[in-house]
Amino acid sequence: MPRDHRPAKSIRVLLAEDQGMTHGALALLLGMEPDITVVAQVSAGEAIVDVALTHRPDVALLDVELPGRSGLDVAADLRDQAPDCRVLLLTTHGRPGHLRRAMDAGAAGFLVKDAPVEELVTAIRRALTGETVIDPALAATALDAGPSPLTPRECDVLRASVDGATITDIAARLHLSEPAVRDCLSSAVAKTGTRERTEALRAARRQGWL
């Protein structure tokens, strides 16, 4: 089949990627497939839902680490607001916690970016049939790592502690008491096996728990 000839019903894909070169190359490669059409491209997380509601893609390819809102955060929004759109998350760093969060958000798949484009194309087609597609090595790592030990509140407090935020700052931002913030930070430090909150934040991010 000639590359410029598409079936009457091709797979409509939304691509969300903030790295310009990767973005352009991936869109070009996907566009060469006879049954795939890239209908929209975005580079920031906040734009994804509105673009998806406008273009109604069958599959959304979301980079995990987008500026603004992450692909993991947006996946849950798409599940609720565009339930007919299947979500595949792409990552450079195969963090086990990210895989668990992706599945909790209703994603149809989780893949690493350095996989051959043929595997991504196959994953798009499989996702559209209702399958869940996960990178095998990442799946094995996630099973070995186990679930995140952090509670949702501990995660919120760790996220709010960036850039030298004080206990008072965090409490005001999250509408918590200062003792509650201290308890959460102390618990997060203990659970991550670190010595203080900056190390705890780094460790949690490294595991993909945030």
mmCIF file with all atom_site columns, C-alpha atoms in Angstrom:
data_model
loop_
_atom_site.group_PDB
_atom_site.id
_atom_site.type_symbol
_atom_site.label_atom_id
_atom_site.label_alt_id
_atom_site.label_comp_id
_atom_site.label_asym_id
_atom_site.label_entity_id
_atom_site.label_seq_id
_atom_site.pdbx_PDB_ins_code
_atom_site.Cartn_x
_atom_site.Cartn_y
_atom_site.Cartn_z
_atom_site.occupancy
_atom_site.B_iso_or_equiv
_atom_site.pdbx_formal_charge
_atom_site.auth_seq_id
_atom_site.auth_comp_id
_atom_site.auth_asym_id
_atom_site.auth_atom_id
_atom_site.pdbx_PDB_model_num
ATOM 1   C CA . MET A 1 1   ? 0.000   0.000  0.000  1.00 0.00 ? 1   MET A CA 1
ATOM 2   C CA . PRO A 1 2   ? 1.472   3.421  -0.932 1.00 0.00 ? 2   PRO A CA 1
ATOM 3   C CA . ARG A 1 3   ? 2.415   5.500  2.082  1.00 0.00 ? 3   ARG A CA 1
ATOM 4   C CA . ASP A 1 4   ? 0.197   8.406  1.082  1.00 0.00 ? 4   ASP A CA 1
ATOM 5   C CA . HIS A 1 5   ? -2.880  6.196  0.794  1.00 0.00 ? 5   HIS A CA 1
ATOM 6   C CA . ARG A 1 6   ? -4.823  5.872  4.042  1.00 0.00 ? 6   ARG A CA 1
ATOM 7   C CA . PRO A 1 7   ? -7.777  3.659  4.856  1.00 0.00 ? 7   PRO A CA 1
ATOM 8   C CA . ALA A 1 8   ? -11.155 5.319  5.258  1.00 0.00 ? 8   ALA A CA 1
ATOM 9   C CA . LYS A 1 9   ? -10.860 5.014  9.044  1.00 0.00 ? 9   LYS A CA 1
ATOM 10  C CA . SER A 1 10  ? -7.296  5.599  10.175 1.00 0.00 ? 10  SER A CA 1
ATOM 11  C CA . ILE A 1 11  ? -6.182  5.751  13.803 1.00 0.00 ? 11  ILE A CA 1
ATOM 12  C CA . ARG A 1 12  ? -6.270  9.355  15.024 1.00 0.00 ? 12  ARG A CA 1
ATOM 13  C CA . VAL A 1 13  ? -3.311  10.128 17.293 1.00 0.00 ? 13  VAL A CA 1
ATOM 14  C CA . LEU A 1 14  ? -2.582  13.065 19.591 1.00 0.00 ? 14  LEU A CA 1
ATOM 15  C CA . LEU A 1 15  ? 1.123   13.527 20.334 1.00 0.00 ? 15  LEU A CA 1
ATOM 16  C CA . ALA A 1 16  ? 2.254   15.357 23.494 1.00 0.00 ? 16  ALA A CA 1
ATOM 17  C CA . GLU A 1 17  ? 6.019   15.805 23.636 1.00 0.00 ? 17  GLU A CA 1
ATOM 18  C CA . ASP A 1 18  ? 8.040   18.862 24.666 1.00 0.00 ? 18  ASP A CA 1
ATOM 19  C CA . GLN A 1 19  ? 11.402  18.025 23.080 1.00 0.00 ? 19  GLN A CA 1
ATOM 20  C CA . GLY A 1 20  ? 11.252  19.625 19.649 1.00 0.00 ? 20  GLY A CA 1
ATOM 21  C CA . MET A 1 21  ? 13.516  17.228 17.749 1.00 0.00 ? 21  MET A CA 1
ATOM 22  C CA . THR A 1 22  ? 11.956  14.115 19.258 1.00 0.00 ? 22  THR A CA 1
ATOM 23  C CA . HIS A 1 23  ? 8.498   15.590 18.737 1.00 0.00 ? 23  HIS A CA 1
ATOM 24  C CA . GLY A 1 24  ? 9.050   16.296 15.046 1.00 0.00 ? 24  GLY A CA 1
ATOM 25  C CA . ALA A 1 25  ? 10.755  12.996 14.280 1.00 0.00 ? 25  ALA A CA 1
ATOM 26  C CA . LEU A 1 26  ? 8.097   10.942 16.026 1.00 0.00 ? 26  LEU A CA 1
ATOM 27  C CA . ALA A 1 27  ? 5.263   12.776 14.284 1.00 0.00 ? 27  ALA A CA 1
ATOM 28  C CA . LEU A 1 28  ? 6.963   12.223 10.927 1.00 0.00 ? 28  LEU A CA 1
ATOM 29  C CA . LEU A 1 29  ? 7.530   8.516  11.525 1.00 0.00 ? 29  LEU A CA 1
ATOM 30  C CA . LEU A 1 30  ? 3.990   7.911  12.740 1.00 0.00 ? 30  LEU A CA 1
ATOM 31  C CA . GLY A 1 31  ? 2.604   9.870  9.809  1.00 0.00 ? 31  GLY A CA 1
ATOM 32  C CA . MET A 1 32  ? 4.311   7.452  7.425  1.00 0.00 ? 32  MET A CA 1
ATOM 33  C CA . GLU A 1 33  ? 2.145   4.584  8.663  1.00 0.00 ? 33  GLU A CA 1
ATOM 34  C CA . PRO A 1 34  ? -0.805  3.975  6.301  1.00 0.00 ? 34  PRO A CA 1
ATOM 35  C CA . ASP A 1 35  ? -3.341  3.526  9.104  1.00 0.00 ? 35  ASP A CA 1
ATOM 36  C CA . ILE A 1 36  ? -2.200  6.308  11.479 1.00 0.00 ? 36  ILE A CA 1
ATOM 37  C CA . THR A 1 37  ? -2.860  10.054 11.307 1.00 0.00 ? 37  THR A CA 1
ATOM 38  C CA . VAL A 1 38  ? -1.350  12.506 13.801 1.00 0.00 ? 38  VAL A CA 1
ATOM 39  C CA . VAL A 1 39  ? -4.265  14.915 14.239 1.00 0.00 ? 39  VAL A CA 1
ATOM 40  C CA . ALA A 1 40  ? -2.760  17.169 16.935 1.00 0.00 ? 40  ALA A CA 1
ATOM 41  C CA . GLN A 1 41  ? 0.574   17.953 18.597 1.00 0.00 ? 41  GLN A CA 1
ATOM 42  C CA . VAL A 1 42  ? 1.095   19.738 21.905 1.00 0.00 ? 42  VAL A CA 1
ATOM 43  C CA . SER A 1 43  ? 4.146   20.507 24.041 1.00 0.00 ? 43  SER A CA 1
ATOM 44  C CA . ALA A 1 44  ? 2.626   21.381 27.440 1.00 0.00 ? 44  ALA A CA 1
ATOM 45  C CA . GLY A 1 45  ? 0.479   19.316 29.774 1.00 0.00 ? 45  GLY A CA 1
ATOM 46  C CA . GLU A 1 46  ? -2.165  21.975 30.376 1.00 0.00 ? 46  GLU A CA 1
ATOM 47  C CA . ALA A 1 47  ? -3.180  21.988 26.706 1.00 0.00 ? 47  ALA A CA 1
ATOM 48  C CA . ILE A 1 48  ? -3.800  18.275 26.268 1.00 0.00 ? 48  ILE A CA 1
ATOM 49  C CA . VAL A 1 49  ? -7.390  17.896 27.467 1.00 0.00 ? 49  VAL A CA 1
ATOM 50  C CA . ASP A 1 50  ? -8.724  20.859 25.471 1.00 0.00 ? 50  ASP A CA 1
ATOM 51  C CA . VAL A 1 51  ? -6.926  19.663 22.334 1.00 0.00 ? 51  VAL A CA 1
ATOM 52  C CA . ALA A 1 52  ? -8.215  16.122 22.841 1.00 0.00 ? 52  ALA A CA 1
ATOM 53  C CA . LEU A 1 53  ? -11.791 17.342 23.222 1.00 0.00 ? 53  LEU A CA 1
ATOM 54  C CA . THR A 1 54  ? -11.425 19.363 20.015 1.00 0.00 ? 54  THR A CA 1
ATOM 55  C CA . HIS A 1 55  ? -9.743  16.741 17.816 1.00 0.00 ? 55  HIS A CA 1
ATOM 56  C CA . ARG A 1 56  ? -11.154 13.559 19.398 1.00 0.00 ? 56  ARG A CA 1
ATOM 57  C CA . PRO A 1 57  ? -8.102  11.303 18.937 1.00 0.00 ? 57  PRO A CA 1
ATOM 58  C CA . ASP A 1 58  ? -8.376  7.543  19.265 1.00 0.00 ? 58  ASP A CA 1
ATOM 59  C CA . VAL A 1 59  ? -5.001  7.350  21.026 1.00 0.00 ? 59  VAL A CA 1
ATOM 60  C CA . ALA A 1 60  ? -3.007  9.940  22.970 1.00 0.00 ? 60  ALA A CA 1
ATOM 61  C CA . LEU A 1 61  ? 0.757   9.516  23.258 1.00 0.00 ? 61  LEU A CA 1
ATOM 62  C CA . LEU A 1 62  ? 1.857   11.455 26.331 1.00 0.00 ? 62  LEU A CA 1
ATOM 63  C CA . ASP A 1 63  ? 5.370   12.115 27.531 1.00 0.00 ? 63  ASP A CA 1
ATOM 64  C CA . VAL A 1 64  ? 5.499   11.500 31.280 1.00 0.00 ? 64  VAL A CA 1
ATOM 65  C CA . GLU A 1 65  ? 7.632   14.579 31.959 1.00 0.00 ? 65  GLU A CA 1
ATOM 66  C CA . LEU A 1 66  ? 5.812   17.459 30.291 1.00 0.00 ? 66  LEU A CA 1
ATOM 67  C CA . PRO A 1 67  ? 6.118   21.062 31.475 1.00 0.00 ? 67  PRO A CA 1
ATOM 68  C CA . GLY A 1 68  ? 3.220   22.294 33.562 1.00 0.00 ? 68  GLY A CA 1
ATOM 69  C CA . ARG A 1 69  ? 1.244   19.115 34.179 1.00 0.00 ? 69  ARG A CA 1
ATOM 70  C CA . SER A 1 70  ? 2.812   15.712 33.719 1.00 0.00 ? 70  SER A CA 1
ATOM 71  C CA . GLY A 1 71  ? 1.475   13.082 31.375 1.00 0.00 ? 71  GLY A CA 1
ATOM 72  C CA . LEU A 1 72  ? 0.598   11.012 34.449 1.00 0.00 ? 72  LEU A CA 1
ATOM 73  C CA . ASP A 1 73  ? -1.653  13.769 35.782 1.00 0.00 ? 73  ASP A CA 1
ATOM 74  C CA . VAL A 1 74  ? -3.309  14.352 32.417 1.00 0.00 ? 74  VAL A CA 1
ATOM 75  C CA . ALA A 1 75  ? -3.965  10.647 31.833 1.00 0.00 ? 75  ALA A CA 1
ATOM 76  C CA . ALA A 1 76  ? -6.525  10.608 34.631 1.00 0.00 ? 76  ALA A CA 1
ATOM 77  C CA . ASP A 1 77  ? -8.248  13.699 33.179 1.00 0.00 ? 77  ASP A CA 1
ATOM 78  C CA . LEU A 1 78  ? -8.503  12.080 29.762 1.00 0.00 ? 78  LEU A CA 1
ATOM 79  C CA . ARG A 1 79  ? -9.955  8.947  31.321 1.00 0.00 ? 79  ARG A CA 1
ATOM 80  C CA . ASP A 1 80  ? -12.723 11.064 32.856 1.00 0.00 ? 80  ASP A CA 1
ATOM 81  C CA . GLN A 1 81  ? -13.316 13.640 30.092 1.00 0.00 ? 81  GLN A CA 1
ATOM 82  C CA . ALA A 1 82  ? -12.438 11.721 26.920 1.00 0.00 ? 82  ALA A CA 1
ATOM 83  C CA . PRO A 1 83  ? -13.069 8.073  27.839 1.00 0.00 ? 83  PRO A CA 1
ATOM 84  C CA . ASP A 1 84  ? -12.940 6.898  24.210 1.00 0.00 ? 84  ASP A CA 1
ATOM 85  C CA . CYS A 1 85  ? -9.312  8.042  23.927 1.00 0.00 ? 85  CYS A CA 1
ATOM 86  C CA . ARG A 1 86  ? -6.743  5.380  24.832 1.00 0.00 ? 86  ARG A CA 1
ATOM 87  C CA . VAL A 1 87  ? -3.644  6.762  26.560 1.00 0.00 ? 87  VAL A CA 1
ATOM 88  C CA . LEU A 1 88  ? -0.088  5.516  26.055 1.00 0.00 ? 88  LEU A CA 1
ATOM 89  C CA . LEU A 1 89  ? 2.586   7.057  28.259 1.00 0.00 ? 89  LEU A CA 1
ATOM 90  C CA . LEU A 1 90  ? 6.162   7.426  27.060 1.00 0.00 ? 90  LEU A CA 1
ATOM 91  C CA . THR A 1 91  ? 9.149   7.846  29.357 1.00 0.00 ? 91  THR A CA 1
ATOM 92  C CA . THR A 1 92  ? 12.895  8.308  29.120 1.00 0.00 ? 92  THR A CA 1
ATOM 93  C CA . HIS A 1 93  ? 13.473  6.996  32.644 1.00 0.00 ? 93  HIS A CA 1
ATOM 94  C CA . GLY A 1 94  ? 11.708  3.736  33.447 1.00 0.00 ? 94  GLY A CA 1
ATOM 95  C CA . ARG A 1 95  ? 10.783  4.482  37.041 1.00 0.00 ? 95  ARG A CA 1
ATOM 96  C CA . PRO A 1 96  ? 8.653   1.713  38.595 1.00 0.00 ? 96  PRO A CA 1
ATOM 97  C CA . GLY A 1 97  ? 6.454   4.122  40.540 1.00 0.00 ? 97  GLY A CA 1
ATOM 98  C CA . HIS A 1 98  ? 5.470   5.858  37.319 1.00 0.00 ? 98  HIS A CA 1
ATOM 99  C CA . LEU A 1 99  ? 4.151   2.610  35.890 1.00 0.00 ? 99  LEU A CA 1
ATOM 100 C CA . ARG A 1 100 ? 1.908   2.028  38.888 1.00 0.00 ? 100 ARG A CA 1
ATOM 101 C CA . ARG A 1 101 ? 0.622   5.601  38.739 1.00 0.00 ? 101 ARG A CA 1
ATOM 102 C CA . ALA A 1 102 ? -0.038  5.223  35.006 1.00 0.00 ? 102 ALA A CA 1
ATOM 103 C CA . MET A 1 103 ? -2.125  2.113  35.549 1.00 0.00 ? 103 MET A CA 1
ATOM 104 C CA . ASP A 1 104 ? -4.023  3.811  38.385 1.00 0.00 ? 104 ASP A CA 1
ATOM 105 C CA . ALA A 1 105 ? -4.780  6.685  35.998 1.00 0.00 ? 105 ALA A CA 1
ATOM 106 C CA . GLY A 1 106 ? -6.313  4.286  33.485 1.00 0.00 ? 106 GLY A CA 1
ATOM 107 C CA . ALA A 1 107 ? -3.524  4.335  30.902 1.00 0.00 ? 107 ALA A CA 1
ATOM 108 C CA . ALA A 1 108 ? -3.584  1.680  28.192 1.00 0.00 ? 108 ALA A CA 1
ATOM 109 C CA . GLY A 1 109 ? 0.174   1.388  28.086 1.00 0.00 ? 109 GLY A CA 1
ATOM 110 C CA . PHE A 1 110 ? 3.568   2.498  29.332 1.00 0.00 ? 110 PHE A CA 1
ATOM 111 C CA . LEU A 1 111 ? 6.607   2.436  27.055 1.00 0.00 ? 111 LEU A CA 1
ATOM 112 C CA . VAL A 1 112 ? 10.184  3.670  27.063 1.00 0.00 ? 112 VAL A CA 1
ATOM 113 C CA . LYS A 1 113 ? 11.177  6.206  24.415 1.00 0.00 ? 113 LYS A CA 1
ATOM 114 C CA . ASP A 1 114 ? 14.260  4.364  23.196 1.00 0.00 ? 114 ASP A CA 1
ATOM 115 C CA . ALA A 1 115 ? 12.205  1.431  21.914 1.00 0.00 ? 115 ALA A CA 1
ATOM 116 C CA . PRO A 1 116 ? 12.052  1.032  18.118 1.00 0.00 ? 116 PRO A CA 1
ATOM 117 C CA . VAL A 1 117 ? 9.267   3.023  16.486 1.00 0.00 ? 117 VAL A CA 1
ATOM 118 C CA . GLU A 1 118 ? 7.837   -0.250 15.152 1.00 0.00 ? 118 GLU A CA 1
ATOM 119 C CA . GLU A 1 119 ? 7.078   -1.269 18.737 1.00 0.00 ? 119 GLU A CA 1
ATOM 120 C CA . LEU A 1 120 ? 5.295   2.017  19.371 1.00 0.00 ? 120 LEU A CA 1
ATOM 121 C CA . VAL A 1 121 ? 3.209   1.603  16.223 1.00 0.00 ? 121 VAL A CA 1
ATOM 122 C CA . THR A 1 122 ? 2.270   -1.919 17.287 1.00 0.00 ? 122 THR A CA 1
ATOM 123 C CA . ALA A 1 123 ? 1.386   -0.634 20.757 1.00 0.00 ? 123 ALA A CA 1
ATOM 124 C CA . ILE A 1 124 ? -0.924  2.003  19.260 1.00 0.00 ? 124 ILE A CA 1
ATOM 125 C CA . ARG A 1 125 ? -2.790  -0.633 17.278 1.00 0.00 ? 125 ARG A CA 1
ATOM 126 C CA . ARG A 1 126 ? -2.986  -3.026 20.225 1.00 0.00 ? 126 ARG A CA 1
ATOM 127 C CA . ALA A 1 127 ? -4.214  -0.289 22.575 1.00 0.00 ? 127 ALA A CA 1
ATOM 128 C CA . LEU A 1 128 ? -7.040  0.479  20.205 1.00 0.00 ? 128 LEU A CA 1
ATOM 129 C CA . THR A 1 129 ? -8.242  -3.121 20.443 1.00 0.00 ? 129 THR A CA 1
ATOM 130 C CA . GLY A 1 130 ? -8.480  -2.810 24.224 1.00 0.00 ? 130 GLY A CA 1
ATOM 131 C CA . GLU A 1 131 ? -5.149  -4.363 25.170 1.00 0.00 ? 131 GLU A CA 1
ATOM 132 C CA . THR A 1 132 ? -2.810  -2.968 27.832 1.00 0.00 ? 132 THR A CA 1
ATOM 133 C CA . VAL A 1 133 ? 0.750   -2.642 26.544 1.00 0.00 ? 133 VAL A CA 1
ATOM 134 C CA . ILE A 1 134 ? 3.654   -2.363 29.000 1.00 0.00 ? 134 ILE A CA 1
ATOM 135 C CA . ASP A 1 135 ? 7.394   -2.483 28.421 1.00 0.00 ? 135 ASP A CA 1
ATOM 136 C CA . PRO A 1 136 ? 8.370   -5.958 29.772 1.00 0.00 ? 136 PRO A CA 1
ATOM 137 C CA . ALA A 1 137 ? 11.555  -4.835 31.549 1.00 0.00 ? 137 ALA A CA 1
ATOM 138 C CA . LEU A 1 138 ? 9.750   -1.975 33.249 1.00 0.00 ? 138 LEU A CA 1
ATOM 139 C CA . ALA A 1 139 ? 6.929   -4.270 34.330 1.00 0.00 ? 139 ALA A CA 1
ATOM 140 C CA . ALA A 1 140 ? 9.412   -6.653 35.965 1.00 0.00 ? 140 ALA A CA 1
ATOM 141 C CA . THR A 1 141 ? 11.174  -3.788 37.744 1.00 0.00 ? 141 THR A CA 1
ATOM 142 C CA . ALA A 1 142 ? 7.866   -2.419 39.044 1.00 0.00 ? 142 ALA A CA 1
ATOM 143 C CA . LEU A 1 143 ? 6.873   -5.811 40.450 1.00 0.00 ? 143 LEU A CA 1
ATOM 144 C CA . ASP A 1 144 ? 10.199  -6.103 42.254 1.00 0.00 ? 144 ASP A CA 1
ATOM 145 C CA . ALA A 1 145 ? 9.980   -2.571 43.656 1.00 0.00 ? 145 ALA A CA 1
ATOM 146 C CA . GLY A 1 146 ? 6.505   -2.939 45.149 1.00 0.00 ? 146 GLY A CA 1
ATOM 147 C CA . PRO A 1 147 ? 3.993   -0.132 45.730 1.00 0.00 ? 147 PRO A CA 1
ATOM 148 C CA . SER A 1 148 ? 4.872   3.338  46.966 1.00 0.00 ? 148 SER A CA 1
ATOM 149 C CA . PRO A 1 149 ? 5.039   3.533  50.780 1.00 0.00 ? 149 PRO A CA 1
ATOM 150 C CA . LEU A 1 150 ? 4.049   7.202  50.758 1.00 0.00 ? 150 LEU A CA 1
ATOM 151 C CA . THR A 1 151 ? 0.499   8.363  51.457 1.00 0.00 ? 151 THR A CA 1
ATOM 152 C CA . PRO A 1 152 ? -1.141  10.898 49.104 1.00 0.00 ? 152 PRO A CA 1
ATOM 153 C CA . ARG A 1 153 ? -0.736  13.600 51.754 1.00 0.00 ? 153 ARG A CA 1
ATOM 154 C CA . GLU A 1 154 ? 2.956   12.806 52.207 1.00 0.00 ? 154 GLU A CA 1
ATOM 155 C CA . CYS A 1 155 ? 3.405   13.095 48.454 1.00 0.00 ? 155 CYS A CA 1
ATOM 156 C CA . ASP A 1 156 ? 1.646   16.463 48.430 1.00 0.00 ? 156 ASP A CA 1
ATOM 157 C CA . VAL A 1 157 ? 3.812   17.752 51.257 1.00 0.00 ? 157 VAL A CA 1
ATOM 158 C CA . LEU A 1 158 ? 7.017   16.588 49.575 1.00 0.00 ? 158 LEU A CA 1
ATOM 159 C CA . ARG A 1 159 ? 6.022   18.252 46.306 1.00 0.00 ? 159 ARG A CA 1
ATOM 160 C CA . ALA A 1 160 ? 5.247   21.478 48.145 1.00 0.00 ? 160 ALA A CA 1
ATOM 161 C CA . SER A 1 161 ? 8.633   21.436 49.880 1.00 0.00 ? 161 SER A CA 1
ATOM 162 C CA . VAL A 1 162 ? 10.645  22.312 46.768 1.00 0.00 ? 162 VAL A CA 1
ATOM 163 C CA . ASP A 1 163 ? 12.713  25.489 46.441 1.00 0.00 ? 163 ASP A CA 1
ATOM 164 C CA . GLY A 1 164 ? 13.353  25.831 50.173 1.00 0.00 ? 164 GLY A CA 1
ATOM 165 C CA . ALA A 1 165 ? 9.710   26.285 51.174 1.00 0.00 ? 165 ALA A CA 1
ATOM 166 C CA . THR A 1 166 ? 9.329   26.612 54.935 1.00 0.00 ? 166 THR A CA 1
ATOM 167 C CA . ILE A 1 167 ? 6.973   24.598 57.109 1.00 0.00 ? 167 ILE A CA 1
ATOM 168 C CA . THR A 1 168 ? 4.759   27.688 57.293 1.00 0.00 ? 168 THR A CA 1
ATOM 169 C CA . ASP A 1 169 ? 4.791   28.038 53.482 1.00 0.00 ? 169 ASP A CA 1
ATOM 170 C CA . ILE A 1 170 ? 3.839   24.403 52.965 1.00 0.00 ? 170 ILE A CA 1
ATOM 171 C CA . ALA A 1 171 ? 1.092   24.531 55.560 1.00 0.00 ? 171 ALA A CA 1
ATOM 172 C CA . ALA A 1 172 ? -0.442  27.620 53.959 1.00 0.00 ? 172 ALA A CA 1
ATOM 173 C CA . ARG A 1 173 ? -0.177  26.184 50.458 1.00 0.00 ? 173 ARG A CA 1
ATOM 174 C CA . LEU A 1 174 ? -1.857  22.902 51.390 1.00 0.00 ? 174 LEU A CA 1
ATOM 175 C CA . HIS A 1 175 ? -4.240  24.258 54.043 1.00 0.00 ? 175 HIS A CA 1
ATOM 176 C CA . LEU A 1 176 ? -2.711  22.044 56.721 1.00 0.00 ? 176 LEU A CA 1
ATOM 177 C CA . SER A 1 177 ? -1.522  22.745 60.236 1.00 0.00 ? 177 SER A CA 1
ATOM 178 C CA . GLU A 1 178 ? 2.200   23.124 60.766 1.00 0.00 ? 178 GLU A CA 1
ATOM 179 C CA . PRO A 1 179 ? 2.359   20.059 63.068 1.00 0.00 ? 179 PRO A CA 1
ATOM 180 C CA . ALA A 1 180 ? 0.661   18.001 60.332 1.00 0.00 ? 180 ALA A CA 1
ATOM 181 C CA . VAL A 1 181 ? 3.269   19.142 57.806 1.00 0.00 ? 181 VAL A CA 1
ATOM 182 C CA . ARG A 1 182 ? 6.116   18.254 60.173 1.00 0.00 ? 182 ARG A CA 1
ATOM 183 C CA . ASP A 1 183 ? 4.608   14.805 60.784 1.00 0.00 ? 183 ASP A CA 1
ATOM 184 C CA . CYS A 1 184 ? 4.261   14.158 57.039 1.00 0.00 ? 184 CYS A CA 1
ATOM 185 C CA . LEU A 1 185 ? 7.828   15.231 56.303 1.00 0.00 ? 185 LEU A CA 1
ATOM 186 C CA . SER A 1 186 ? 9.193   13.142 59.163 1.00 0.00 ? 186 SER A CA 1
ATOM 187 C CA . SER A 1 187 ? 7.243   10.107 57.966 1.00 0.00 ? 187 SER A CA 1
ATOM 188 C CA . ALA A 1 188 ? 8.348   10.600 54.345 1.00 0.00 ? 188 ALA A CA 1
ATOM 189 C CA . VAL A 1 189 ? 11.993  10.864 55.403 1.00 0.00 ? 189 VAL A CA 1
ATOM 190 C CA . ALA A 1 190 ? 11.693  7.629  57.394 1.00 0.00 ? 190 ALA A CA 1
ATOM 191 C CA . LYS A 1 191 ? 9.913   5.745  54.597 1.00 0.00 ? 191 LYS A CA 1
ATOM 192 C CA . THR A 1 192 ? 12.476  6.765  51.973 1.00 0.00 ? 192 THR A CA 1
ATOM 193 C CA . GLY A 1 193 ? 15.399  5.878  54.239 1.00 0.00 ? 193 GLY A CA 1
ATOM 194 C CA . THR A 1 194 ? 16.891  9.345  53.925 1.00 0.00 ? 194 THR A CA 1
ATOM 195 C CA . ARG A 1 195 ? 18.096  11.976 56.413 1.00 0.00 ? 195 ARG A CA 1
ATOM 196 C CA . GLU A 1 196 ? 16.106  15.076 55.531 1.00 0.00 ? 196 GLU A CA 1
ATOM 197 C CA . ARG A 1 197 ? 13.301  16.280 53.283 1.00 0.00 ? 197 ARG A CA 1
ATOM 198 C CA . THR A 1 198 ? 15.459  17.312 50.308 1.00 0.00 ? 198 THR A CA 1
ATOM 199 C CA . GLU A 1 199 ? 16.903  13.811 50.123 1.00 0.00 ? 199 GLU A CA 1
ATOM 200 C CA . ALA A 1 200 ? 13.441  12.335 50.612 1.00 0.00 ? 200 ALA A CA 1
ATOM 201 C CA . LEU A 1 201 ? 12.115  14.408 47.704 1.00 0.00 ? 201 LEU A CA 1
ATOM 202 C CA . ARG A 1 202 ? 14.938  13.241 45.436 1.00 0.00 ? 202 ARG A CA 1
ATOM 203 C CA . ALA A 1 203 ? 14.494  9.613  46.453 1.00 0.00 ? 203 ALA A CA 1
ATOM 204 C CA . ALA A 1 204 ? 10.738  9.712  45.877 1.00 0.00 ? 204 ALA A CA 1
ATOM 205 C CA . ARG A 1 205 ? 11.197  11.242 42.437 1.00 0.00 ? 205 ARG A CA 1
ATOM 206 C CA . ARG A 1 206 ? 13.864  8.705  41.537 1.00 0.00 ? 206 ARG A CA 1
ATOM 207 C CA . GLN A 1 207 ? 11.424  5.899  42.337 1.00 0.00 ? 207 GLN A CA 1
ATOM 208 C CA . GLY A 1 208 ? 8.611   7.581  40.414 1.00 0.00 ? 208 GLY A CA 1
ATOM 209 C CA . TRP A 1 209 ? 6.430   7.997  43.508 1.00 0.00 ? 209 TRP A CA 1
ATOM 210 C CA . LEU A 1 210 ? 5.888   11.694 42.773 1.00 0.00 ? 210 LEU A CA 1
#
